[in-house]
XYZ file of C-alpha atoms in Angstrom:
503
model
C -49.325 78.844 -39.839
C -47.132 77.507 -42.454
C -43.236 78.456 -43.053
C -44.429 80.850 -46.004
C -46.567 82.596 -44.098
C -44.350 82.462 -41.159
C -41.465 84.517 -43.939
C -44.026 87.032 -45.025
C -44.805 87.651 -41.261
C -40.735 88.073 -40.359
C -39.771 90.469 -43.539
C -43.270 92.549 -42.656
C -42.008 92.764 -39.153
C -38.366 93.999 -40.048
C -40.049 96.680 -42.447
C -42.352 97.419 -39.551
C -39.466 97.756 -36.655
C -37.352 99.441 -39.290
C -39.394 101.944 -40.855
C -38.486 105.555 -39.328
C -39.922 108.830 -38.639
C -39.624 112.780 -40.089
C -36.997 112.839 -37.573
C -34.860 110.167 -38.606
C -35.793 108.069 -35.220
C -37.702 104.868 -35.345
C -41.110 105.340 -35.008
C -41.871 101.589 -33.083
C -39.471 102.483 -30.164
C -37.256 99.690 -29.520
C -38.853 98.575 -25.860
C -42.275 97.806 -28.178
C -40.620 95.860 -30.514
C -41.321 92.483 -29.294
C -38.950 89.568 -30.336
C -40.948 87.004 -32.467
C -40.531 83.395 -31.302
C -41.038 80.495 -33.974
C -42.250 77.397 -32.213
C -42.807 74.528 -34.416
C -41.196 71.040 -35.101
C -37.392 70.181 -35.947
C -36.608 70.364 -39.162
C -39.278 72.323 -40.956
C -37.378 75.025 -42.425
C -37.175 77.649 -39.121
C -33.847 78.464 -39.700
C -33.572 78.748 -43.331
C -36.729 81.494 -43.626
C -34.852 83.506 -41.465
C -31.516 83.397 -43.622
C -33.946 84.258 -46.601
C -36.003 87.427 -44.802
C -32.508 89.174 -44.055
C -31.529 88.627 -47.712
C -35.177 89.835 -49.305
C -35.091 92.505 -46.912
C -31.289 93.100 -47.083
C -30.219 93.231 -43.566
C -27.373 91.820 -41.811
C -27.957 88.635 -39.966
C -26.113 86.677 -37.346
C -27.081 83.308 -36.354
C -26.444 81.313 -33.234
C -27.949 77.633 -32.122
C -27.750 78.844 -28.090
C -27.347 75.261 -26.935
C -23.469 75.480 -27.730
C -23.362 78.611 -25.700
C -22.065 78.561 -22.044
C -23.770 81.200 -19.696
C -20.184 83.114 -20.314
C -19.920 83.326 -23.536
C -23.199 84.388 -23.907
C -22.764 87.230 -20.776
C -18.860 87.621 -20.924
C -16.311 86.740 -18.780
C -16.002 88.427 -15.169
C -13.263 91.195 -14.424
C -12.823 93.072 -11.416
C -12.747 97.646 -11.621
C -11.688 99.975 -9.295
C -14.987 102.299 -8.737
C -15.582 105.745 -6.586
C -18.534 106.364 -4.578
C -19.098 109.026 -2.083
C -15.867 109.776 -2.025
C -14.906 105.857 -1.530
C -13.000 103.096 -3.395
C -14.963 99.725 -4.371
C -13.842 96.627 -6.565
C -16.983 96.186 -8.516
C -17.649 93.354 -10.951
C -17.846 93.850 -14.672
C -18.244 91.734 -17.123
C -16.637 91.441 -20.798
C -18.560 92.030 -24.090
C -20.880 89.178 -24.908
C -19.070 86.771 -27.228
C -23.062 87.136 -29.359
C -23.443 90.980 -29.120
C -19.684 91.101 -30.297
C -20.825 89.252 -33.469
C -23.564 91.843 -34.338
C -21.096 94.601 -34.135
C -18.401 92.128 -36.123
C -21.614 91.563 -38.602
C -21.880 95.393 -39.149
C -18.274 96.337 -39.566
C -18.099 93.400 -42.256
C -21.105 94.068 -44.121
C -21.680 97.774 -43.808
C -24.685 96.892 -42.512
C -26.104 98.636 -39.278
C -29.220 97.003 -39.215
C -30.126 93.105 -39.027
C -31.577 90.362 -37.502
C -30.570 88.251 -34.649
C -31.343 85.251 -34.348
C -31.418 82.320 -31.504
C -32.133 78.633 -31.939
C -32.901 76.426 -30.018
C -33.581 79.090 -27.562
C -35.885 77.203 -24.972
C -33.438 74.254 -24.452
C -30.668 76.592 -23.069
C -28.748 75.202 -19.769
C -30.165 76.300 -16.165
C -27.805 78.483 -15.605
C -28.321 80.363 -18.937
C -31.932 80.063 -19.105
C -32.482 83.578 -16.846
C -29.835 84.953 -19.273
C -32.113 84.600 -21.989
C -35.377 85.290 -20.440
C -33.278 89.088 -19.844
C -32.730 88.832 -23.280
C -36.075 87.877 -24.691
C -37.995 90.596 -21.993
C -35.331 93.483 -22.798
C -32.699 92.918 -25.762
C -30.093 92.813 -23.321
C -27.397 90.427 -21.897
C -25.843 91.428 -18.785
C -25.348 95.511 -19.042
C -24.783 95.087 -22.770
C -27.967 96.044 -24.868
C -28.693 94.932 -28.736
C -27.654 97.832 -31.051
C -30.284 100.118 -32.218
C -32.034 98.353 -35.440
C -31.218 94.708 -34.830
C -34.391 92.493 -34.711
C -34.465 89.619 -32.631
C -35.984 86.571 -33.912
C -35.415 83.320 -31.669
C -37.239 79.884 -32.394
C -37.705 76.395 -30.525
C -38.896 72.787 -30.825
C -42.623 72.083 -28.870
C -41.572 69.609 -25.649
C -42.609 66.143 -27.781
C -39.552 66.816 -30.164
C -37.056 67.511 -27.485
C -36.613 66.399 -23.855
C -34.620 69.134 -22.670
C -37.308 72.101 -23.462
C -38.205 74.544 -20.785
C -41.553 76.227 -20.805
C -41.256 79.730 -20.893
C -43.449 81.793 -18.215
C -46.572 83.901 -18.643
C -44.555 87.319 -18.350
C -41.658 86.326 -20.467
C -44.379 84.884 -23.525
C -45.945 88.556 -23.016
C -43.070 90.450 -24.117
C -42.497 88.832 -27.191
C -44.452 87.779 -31.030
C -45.216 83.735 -30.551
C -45.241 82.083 -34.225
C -46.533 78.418 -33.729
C -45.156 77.073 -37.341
C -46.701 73.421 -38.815
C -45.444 71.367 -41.199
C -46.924 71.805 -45.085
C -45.487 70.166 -48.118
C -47.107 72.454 -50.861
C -45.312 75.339 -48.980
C -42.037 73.019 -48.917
C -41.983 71.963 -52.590
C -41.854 75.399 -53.431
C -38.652 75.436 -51.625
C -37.660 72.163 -52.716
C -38.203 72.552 -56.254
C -35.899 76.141 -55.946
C -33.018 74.161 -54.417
C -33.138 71.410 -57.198
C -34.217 68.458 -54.475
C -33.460 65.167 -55.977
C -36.851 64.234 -58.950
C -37.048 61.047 -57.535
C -37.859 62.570 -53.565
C -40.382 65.496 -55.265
C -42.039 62.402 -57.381
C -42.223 60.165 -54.423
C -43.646 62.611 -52.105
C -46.437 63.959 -54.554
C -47.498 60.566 -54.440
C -47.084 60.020 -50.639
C -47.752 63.153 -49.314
C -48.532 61.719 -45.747
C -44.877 60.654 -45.252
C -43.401 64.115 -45.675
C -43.190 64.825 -42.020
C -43.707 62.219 -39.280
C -43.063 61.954 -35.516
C -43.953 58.830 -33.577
C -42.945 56.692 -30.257
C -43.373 53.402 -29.926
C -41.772 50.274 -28.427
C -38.834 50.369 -30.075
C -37.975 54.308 -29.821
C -38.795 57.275 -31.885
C -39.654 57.120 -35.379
C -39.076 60.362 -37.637
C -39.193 62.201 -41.243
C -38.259 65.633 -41.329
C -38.213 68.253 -43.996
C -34.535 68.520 -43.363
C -34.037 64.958 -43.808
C -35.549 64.831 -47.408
C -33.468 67.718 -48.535
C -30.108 65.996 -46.716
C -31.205 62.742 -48.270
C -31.670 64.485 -52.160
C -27.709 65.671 -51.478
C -26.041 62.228 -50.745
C -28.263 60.841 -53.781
C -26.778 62.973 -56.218
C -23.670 62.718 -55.120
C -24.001 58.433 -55.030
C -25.047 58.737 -57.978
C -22.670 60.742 -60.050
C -20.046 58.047 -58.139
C -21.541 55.311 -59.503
C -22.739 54.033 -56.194
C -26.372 52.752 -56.026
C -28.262 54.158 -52.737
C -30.185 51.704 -50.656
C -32.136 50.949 -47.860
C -29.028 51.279 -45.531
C -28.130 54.760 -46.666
C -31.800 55.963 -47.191
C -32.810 54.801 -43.418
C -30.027 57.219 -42.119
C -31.481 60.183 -43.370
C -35.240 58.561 -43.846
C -35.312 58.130 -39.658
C -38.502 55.630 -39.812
C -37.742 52.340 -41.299
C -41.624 51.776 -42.613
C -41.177 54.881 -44.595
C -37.219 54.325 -45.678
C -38.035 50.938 -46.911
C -41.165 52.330 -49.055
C -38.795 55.092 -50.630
C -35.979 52.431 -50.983
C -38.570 50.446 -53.466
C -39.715 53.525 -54.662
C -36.488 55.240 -55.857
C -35.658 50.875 -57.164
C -38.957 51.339 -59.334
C -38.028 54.916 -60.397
C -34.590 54.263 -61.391
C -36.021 51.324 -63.955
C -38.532 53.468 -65.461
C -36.148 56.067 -66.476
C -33.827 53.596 -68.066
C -37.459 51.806 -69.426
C -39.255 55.020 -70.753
C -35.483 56.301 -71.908
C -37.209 59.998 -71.124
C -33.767 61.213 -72.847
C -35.188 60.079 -75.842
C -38.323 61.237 -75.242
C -37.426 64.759 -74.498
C -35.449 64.464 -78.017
C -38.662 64.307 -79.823
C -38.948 60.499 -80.577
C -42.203 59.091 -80.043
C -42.147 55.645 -78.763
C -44.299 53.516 -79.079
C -43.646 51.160 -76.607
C -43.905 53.699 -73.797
C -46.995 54.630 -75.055
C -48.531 51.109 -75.122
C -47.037 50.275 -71.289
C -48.475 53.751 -70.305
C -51.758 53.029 -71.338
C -52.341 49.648 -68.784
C -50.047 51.230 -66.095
C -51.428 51.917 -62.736
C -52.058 55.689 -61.454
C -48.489 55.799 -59.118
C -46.274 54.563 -62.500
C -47.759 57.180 -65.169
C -47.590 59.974 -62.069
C -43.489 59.059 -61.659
C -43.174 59.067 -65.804
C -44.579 62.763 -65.863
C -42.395 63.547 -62.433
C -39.051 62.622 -64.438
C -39.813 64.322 -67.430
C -40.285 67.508 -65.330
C -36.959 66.520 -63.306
C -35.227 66.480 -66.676
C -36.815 69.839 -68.007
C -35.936 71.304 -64.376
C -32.380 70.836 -65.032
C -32.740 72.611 -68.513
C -34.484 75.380 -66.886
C -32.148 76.105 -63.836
C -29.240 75.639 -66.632
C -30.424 78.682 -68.452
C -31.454 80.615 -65.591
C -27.790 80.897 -64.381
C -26.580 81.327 -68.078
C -28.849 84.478 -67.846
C -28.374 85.614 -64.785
C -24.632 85.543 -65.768
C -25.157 87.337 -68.897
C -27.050 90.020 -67.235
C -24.230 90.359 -64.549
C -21.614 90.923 -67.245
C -23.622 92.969 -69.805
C -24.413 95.374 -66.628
C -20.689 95.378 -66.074
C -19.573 96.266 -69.641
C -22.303 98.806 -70.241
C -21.422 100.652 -66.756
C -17.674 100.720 -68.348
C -19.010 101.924 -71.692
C -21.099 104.707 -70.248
C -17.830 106.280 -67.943
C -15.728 106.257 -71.426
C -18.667 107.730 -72.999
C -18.525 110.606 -70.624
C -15.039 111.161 -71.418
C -12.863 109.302 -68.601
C -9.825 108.159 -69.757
C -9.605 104.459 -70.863
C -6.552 103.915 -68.464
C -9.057 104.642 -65.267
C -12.080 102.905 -66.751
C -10.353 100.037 -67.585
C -9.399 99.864 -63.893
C -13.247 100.120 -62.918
C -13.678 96.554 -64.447
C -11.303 94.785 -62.179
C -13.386 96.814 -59.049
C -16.664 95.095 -61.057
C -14.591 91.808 -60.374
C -13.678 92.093 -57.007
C -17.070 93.381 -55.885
C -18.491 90.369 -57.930
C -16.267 88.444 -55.697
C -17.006 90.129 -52.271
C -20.931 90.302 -53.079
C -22.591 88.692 -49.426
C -23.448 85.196 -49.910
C -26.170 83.860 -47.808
C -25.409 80.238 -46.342
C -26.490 77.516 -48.397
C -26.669 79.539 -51.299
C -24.471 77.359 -54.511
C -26.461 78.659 -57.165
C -25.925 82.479 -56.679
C -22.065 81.070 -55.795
C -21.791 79.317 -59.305
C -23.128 82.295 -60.882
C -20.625 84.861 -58.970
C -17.985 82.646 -60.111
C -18.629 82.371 -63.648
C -19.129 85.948 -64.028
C -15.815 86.851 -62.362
C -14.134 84.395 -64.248
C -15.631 86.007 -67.536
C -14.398 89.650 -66.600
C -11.102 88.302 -65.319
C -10.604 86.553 -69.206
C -11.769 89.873 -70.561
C -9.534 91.686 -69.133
C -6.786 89.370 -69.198
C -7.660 89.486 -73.283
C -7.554 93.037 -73.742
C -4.612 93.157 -71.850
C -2.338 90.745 -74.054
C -4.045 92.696 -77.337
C -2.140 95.841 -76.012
C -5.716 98.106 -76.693
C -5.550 101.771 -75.590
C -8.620 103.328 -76.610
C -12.448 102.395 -76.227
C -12.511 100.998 -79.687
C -10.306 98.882 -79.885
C -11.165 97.661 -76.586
C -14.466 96.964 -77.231
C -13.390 95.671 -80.804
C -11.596 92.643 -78.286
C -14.639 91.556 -75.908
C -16.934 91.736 -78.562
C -16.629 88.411 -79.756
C -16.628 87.049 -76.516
C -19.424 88.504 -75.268
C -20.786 87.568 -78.132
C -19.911 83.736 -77.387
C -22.047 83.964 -73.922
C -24.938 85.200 -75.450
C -24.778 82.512 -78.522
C -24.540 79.870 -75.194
C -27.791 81.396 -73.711
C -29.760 80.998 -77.155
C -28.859 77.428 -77.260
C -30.220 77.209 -73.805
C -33.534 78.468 -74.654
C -33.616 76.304 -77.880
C -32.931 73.398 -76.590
C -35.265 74.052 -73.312
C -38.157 74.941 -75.709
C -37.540 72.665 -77.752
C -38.031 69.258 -75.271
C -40.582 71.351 -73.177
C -42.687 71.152 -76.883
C -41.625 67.648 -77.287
C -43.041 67.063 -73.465
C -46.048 68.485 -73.786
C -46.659 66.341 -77.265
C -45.507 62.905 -75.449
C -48.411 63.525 -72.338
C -50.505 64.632 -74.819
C -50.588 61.165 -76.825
C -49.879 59.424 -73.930
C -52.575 60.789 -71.268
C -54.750 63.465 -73.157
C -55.722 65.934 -70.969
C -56.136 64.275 -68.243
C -54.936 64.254 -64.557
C -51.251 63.460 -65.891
C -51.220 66.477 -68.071
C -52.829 68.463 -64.943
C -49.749 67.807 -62.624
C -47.522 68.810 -65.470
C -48.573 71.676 -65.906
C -48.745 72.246 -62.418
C -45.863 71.387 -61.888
C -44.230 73.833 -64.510
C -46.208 76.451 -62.844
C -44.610 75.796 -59.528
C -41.448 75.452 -60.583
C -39.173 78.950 -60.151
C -36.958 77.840 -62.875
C -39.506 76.980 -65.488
C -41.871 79.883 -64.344
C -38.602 82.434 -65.073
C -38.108 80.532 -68.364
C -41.770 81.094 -69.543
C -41.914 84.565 -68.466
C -38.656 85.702 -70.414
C -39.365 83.102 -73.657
C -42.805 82.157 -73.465
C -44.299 78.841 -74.724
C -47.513 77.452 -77.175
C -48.206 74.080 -75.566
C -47.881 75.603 -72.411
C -50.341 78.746 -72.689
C -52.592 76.188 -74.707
C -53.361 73.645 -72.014
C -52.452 76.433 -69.007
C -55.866 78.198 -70.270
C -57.896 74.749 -70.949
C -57.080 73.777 -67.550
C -58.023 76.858 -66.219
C -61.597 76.971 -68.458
C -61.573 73.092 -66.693
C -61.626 74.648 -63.429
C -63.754 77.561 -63.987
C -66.538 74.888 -65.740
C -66.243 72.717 -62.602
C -66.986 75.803 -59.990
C -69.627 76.855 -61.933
C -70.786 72.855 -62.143
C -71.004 72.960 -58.463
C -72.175 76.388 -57.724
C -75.491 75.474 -59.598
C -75.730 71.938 -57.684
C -75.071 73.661 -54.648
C -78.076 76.469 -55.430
C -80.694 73.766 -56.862
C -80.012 71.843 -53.428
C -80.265 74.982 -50.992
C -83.612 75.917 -53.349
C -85.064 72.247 -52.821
């Protein structure tokens, strides 16, 4: 199955281990609840799903890749205790609390979390002498004499033998104790992902139109040859960041990331090629509303892979908009939830001194609010909005106001301010999403170019959010055509198909 699917089958497991009876017990006792074991190549998103189910499902989660684990740290460290039996005295051996189940009970103190997820990497590459350790872990949740607590899941996931030398095949009773996921590579299911963490326009472009070089694996004379997932996303990082330097990427830098030099030298020319037709077309311009004519003329002799990269910047540049005003939103939201929770307490008569208090807790718990790894966007957006109550209260503070009125009298305005900044947003995003849809209009009619625009809007979380709170004319215009399109075609072929089966 895909990675998607692979999610949906994780977060419907944790509801399923999780979900308890009239007596407050768990009604899947915890010997039946099998670990699930993701098998499927390097770099295809295994690890990252798993960070997302805990969110979505909002458990705790504690990661560990077990090839940097020792068989001690994983079981504890030896001690010797003085025991009775039958009346005797024996030195028996004990071990310490594993370093792993430690963490869980770390993760719950931290968090306030008691249940969660647990999960292993790398888990069938482990060391010979750890590898019974975790075949007692996989068959019974435990390691050593130290169980999992009640309510953690265990997830673990591995790489199939051709992607690493050191895996160990796992026996017949240890596979039939636990939930085998075997996970393939899919680049629909990826851009999804991609297009939510803001991958680079030029790597989303490229692979649209080179869809077979998304994920490759191959040995030949001169050693292995390989494009990950991973590697894209890594790649779209140290682009931006060249970029914004002033440095231009090339081959050298690509084939670092781009780990098959037929491929990294095709993307090198690629992102060359892309790179001139954004300073050619001038999309900026475009986007502005100027219609020109030049463009237009070029566009109409240029081959299938140039007009495809034209539309694929003129989404990267309306992506940008639309992830701008999400997090303006989001931000907005965050502090309007804020003030009116402050409002409502002086509205039921608690004194301003104490309510004013309650806004610095807001901050702080703005501040403390669980992060998953990776994640810079809800970051950014944490940050802004404690650094919008912080000048609130810091204003209201030098102002000297002692009652709600004057109080709210002070943050008006600038609350007022962040709201103006989030109508700009959608006026401006509207505005060159209009002026996009008019420039593929002249330029391709409704043809396949106008098709992966749309598309591609569709897609996109960003622009999908946008639409949904704001709404757009072009977009509902040529959303339903395309649709009618589609709906004439099926129909088109449904008769063939019936003529030919009556024939």
């Amino acid at each position: 199955m895909n990675i998607k699917r692979a999610k949906e089958e994780i977060k419907h497991t944790v509801q399923a281990y999780l979900k308890k009876d009239a007596g407050g017990g768990y009604e899947i006792p915890a010997v039946r609840q099998r670990p699930i074991l993701l098998m499927g190549p390097s770099g295809i998103g295994k690890t990252a799903v798993i960070e997302q189910a805990a969110g979505e499902c909002g458990v705790g989660l504690v990661s560990y890749t077990i090839t940097h684990h020792t068989r001690q740290s994983a079981m504890g460290l030896p001690f010797i205790k003085e025991k009775s039996f039958g009346g005797k005295t024996y030195s028996v051996t004990e071990y310490t609390m594993s370093e792993i189940i430690a963490s869980v009970y770390e993760c719950m103190e931290r968090t306030g979390l008691s249940e969660g997820i647990l999960f292993l990497d790398e888990i069938n590459c482990v060391s010979e002498t750890l590898a019974p350790a975790m075949l007692q872990f996989l068959q019974c949740k435990r390691f050593g004499n130290q169980e999992v607590p009640e309510g953690w899941i265990i997830v673990a996931a591995g790489n199939p033998p051709e992607y690493n030398k050191s895996v160990k095949d796992f026996d017949i009773v240890t596979l039939d104790r636990v939930r085998r996921i075997d996970v393939k590579e899919d680049y629909s299911v990826w851009k999804e992902y991609a297009m939510r963490r803001s991958v680079h326009e030029a790597v989303l472009s490229y692979l649209e139109i080179r869809k077979e070089n998304f994920y490759s694996f191959r040995t030949d004379g001169y050693g292995k040859s390989f494009v990950t997932a991973r590697g894209w996303e890594d790649l779209s990082e140290i682009l931006k960041a060249y970029e914004g330097l002033g440095i231009a990427p090339d081959y050298e830098l690509i084939v670092q990331y781009v780990q098959d030099k037929k491929i990294a030298e095709d993307f090198a020319d690629y992102y060359e090629l892309y790179q001139n037709y954004r300073k050619d077309y001038r999309v900026g311009q475009i986007l502005a509303g100027e219609i020109l004519k030049e463009a237009l003329l070029r566009l109409a002799g240029a081959p299938f892979d140039e007009r495809l990269s034209v539309t694929g910047l003129l989404l990267g540049s309306l992506h940008e908009d639309f992830a701008g005003y999400y997090e303006q939103n989001q931000v907005t939201i965050r502090v309007h939830e804020a003030l009116t929770s402050l409002k409502k307490r002086l509205s039921g008569g608690e004194e301003f001194d104490s309510a004013f208090g309650e806004l610095g807790e807001i901050e702080k718990e703005t501040e403390q609010r669980k992060i998953r790894p990776a994640d810079k966007e809800e970051e950014r957006i944490q940050r802004r909005t404690k650094k919008l109550l912080a000048s609130m209260r810091m204003q209201v503070k030098r102002s000297g106001a002692l009652d709600a009125d004057s109080f709210f009298e002070q943050i008006r305005t600038q609350f007022r301010q962040i709201t103006n900044e989030r109508q700009a947003r959608i006026r401006i995003a509207g505005e060159r999403l209009a002026n996009a849809f008019r420039f593929i209009e002249k330029a391709f009619g409704a043809g396949q170019e106008m098709v992966v625009f749309v598309t591609g809007l569709t897609t996109d979380f960003y622009a999908a959010e946008f639409l949904a709170d704001n709404g757009s004319q072009e977009y509902d215009n040529f959303h339903k055509e395309l649709l009618l399109h589609d709906r004439k075609e099926k129909l088109l072929r449904d008769l063939k198909d019936f003529k030919e089966d009556m024939i």
